[in-house]
Amino acid sequence: MDALRRTLRLVMERSPLYRERFATLPAFVREGLRRGLWPRVAEDLTLIPFTDPAELAGEGWRRLLCVSQDKVARMVTLHTSGTTGGRSAVKRLAFSEDDLARTGEFFAVGMGVLARPGDTVLILLPGAERPGGVADVLIRALARLGGGPAQGEPVCRGVAGEPRADPAGFSAELRRWRPACLVAAPSQIRRLLDSAEVSRLAGYGEGSYTGLRAVLASSEPLPPDLRDAVTFAWRCEVFDHYGLTESAYGGGVECVAHDGLHWREADLWLEIVDPASGCPMPEGECGEIVITTLTREALPLVRYRTGDVAAVLPGPCRCGSPLRRLGRVVGRLVSDENGGRRVATPEKGNAHERDADAYS
Ligand SMILES: [Zn+2]
């Protein structure tokens, strides 16, 4: 709650867009925000209007920026296309060094669930060649996993694969790197699944290579049939991850219990709301995922509507973690012909690739 108050006060003081927006809030709210005393309880937040993705379009990011431009370490441009009507828009986001470092910390914790010291992790997500790209942040995070030489343990190694994910190239990468873990988007995984050679290498390996042990599915919702197919074809454990560029890539990651994705509570405030009314949904019921960044420095977002649909799972996880769990993302809100919104569910064969360049 303190982190939430800090973020709200920060954006009110520094972001032109939020300064204007908050000026319309009741006087007691503005005073509470200024003094760092508001919100008092989670429900208070519902008084604050949502941030719409359209507000990041074009030069919109400038009105959300809370630091001087020389503190921006990385700009990301997203080309998003609407599922209906083929509309497209360009959204831009800014991250500082610290913003990306915090994502790296989350990645290190999340990858610690599946990667062991000494493992090689093959990463098919793009951005390995660009500082602050998602693969680059992940590779650097992996280098910190494992005790390292000081504790007599080898570190993890992240290596970049070809994001095109063609079976021949991927087979060559498996032979070259002999990875224990793979990080890839469901659409990339689907392209590889039909290849007998990939299945043989990933499932049984070759020579002393014993194949993949774990796969982290990221960037797009993981359809249940794909999880099953990978588990059986490649004989490995599949972990789901939810994140979007707006959440600085990381959001929630599955644990060994495979019963929901543990939320990145330290950095992101999570709400599930009724897409039509905007009212909070009870635990266990699906609604739109709305995020408020808690530690973001360059471009904090307050009540950002992600358009993704999921539920917060009730009760504690079997693994014992106190972190709340997000259920599987069941679909994405898209505009319909009548100007309303409907839920599009992932289709077999095309896991409705989310923001094609979102992870650049
Ligand atoms: Zn758990």
Tab-separated table of N, CA and C and ligand atoms in Angstrom, residues 254-260 262 317-321 323 325, ligand 1:
chain	number	residue	atom	x	y	z
A	254	GLU	N	4.438	-19.262	-13.196
A	254	GLU	CA	3.967	-20.484	-12.546
A	254	GLU	C	5.044	-21.067	-11.635
A	255	CYS	N	4.606	-21.759	-10.584
A	255	CYS	CA	5.544	-22.462	-9.712
A	255	CYS	C	5.413	-23.964	-9.979
A	256	VAL	N	6.092	-24.763	-9.186
A	256	VAL	CA	6.085	-26.221	-9.418
A	256	VAL	C	4.703	-26.832	-9.195
A	257	ALA	N	3.817	-26.113	-8.504
A	257	ALA	CA	2.464	-26.644	-8.284
A	257	ALA	C	1.615	-26.552	-9.557
A	258	HIS	N	2.038	-25.737	-10.520
A	258	HIS	CA	1.316	-25.551	-11.793
A	258	HIS	C	-0.164	-25.239	-11.563
A	259	ASP	N	-0.404	-24.349	-10.647
A	259	ASP	CA	-1.785	-23.996	-10.320
A	259	ASP	C	-1.891	-22.474	-10.212
A	260	GLY	N	-1.726	-21.812	-11.338
A	260	GLY	CA	-1.771	-20.356	-11.343
A	260	GLY	C	-0.382	-19.737	-11.407
A	262	HIS	N	2.184	-16.984	-10.023
A	262	HIS	CA	2.434	-16.105	-8.879
A	262	HIS	C	2.717	-14.688	-9.363
A	317	CYS	N	-1.445	-21.115	-2.373
A	317	CYS	CA	-0.892	-22.110	-3.302
A	317	CYS	C	-0.295	-23.270	-2.521
A	318	ARG	N	-0.324	-24.441	-3.118
A	318	ARG	CA	0.248	-25.625	-2.464
A	318	ARG	C	1.746	-25.469	-2.214
A	319	CYS	N	2.395	-24.592	-2.985
A	319	CYS	CA	3.846	-24.443	-2.811
A	319	CYS	C	4.184	-23.641	-1.560
A	320	GLY	N	3.191	-23.006	-0.962
A	320	GLY	CA	3.434	-22.260	0.278
A	320	GLY	C	3.740	-20.790	0.068
A	321	SER	N	3.889	-20.356	-1.172
A	321	SER	CA	4.187	-18.946	-1.428
A	321	SER	C	2.986	-18.073	-1.055
A	323	LEU	N	2.407	-15.233	-2.358
A	323	LEU	CA	2.066	-14.373	-3.494
A	323	LEU	C	0.756	-14.820	-4.131
A	325	ARG	N	-2.116	-15.553	-6.910
A	325	ARG	CA	-1.961	-16.252	-8.186
A	325	ARG	C	-2.975	-15.772	-9.218
B	1	ZN	ZN	2.862	-21.799	-5.954
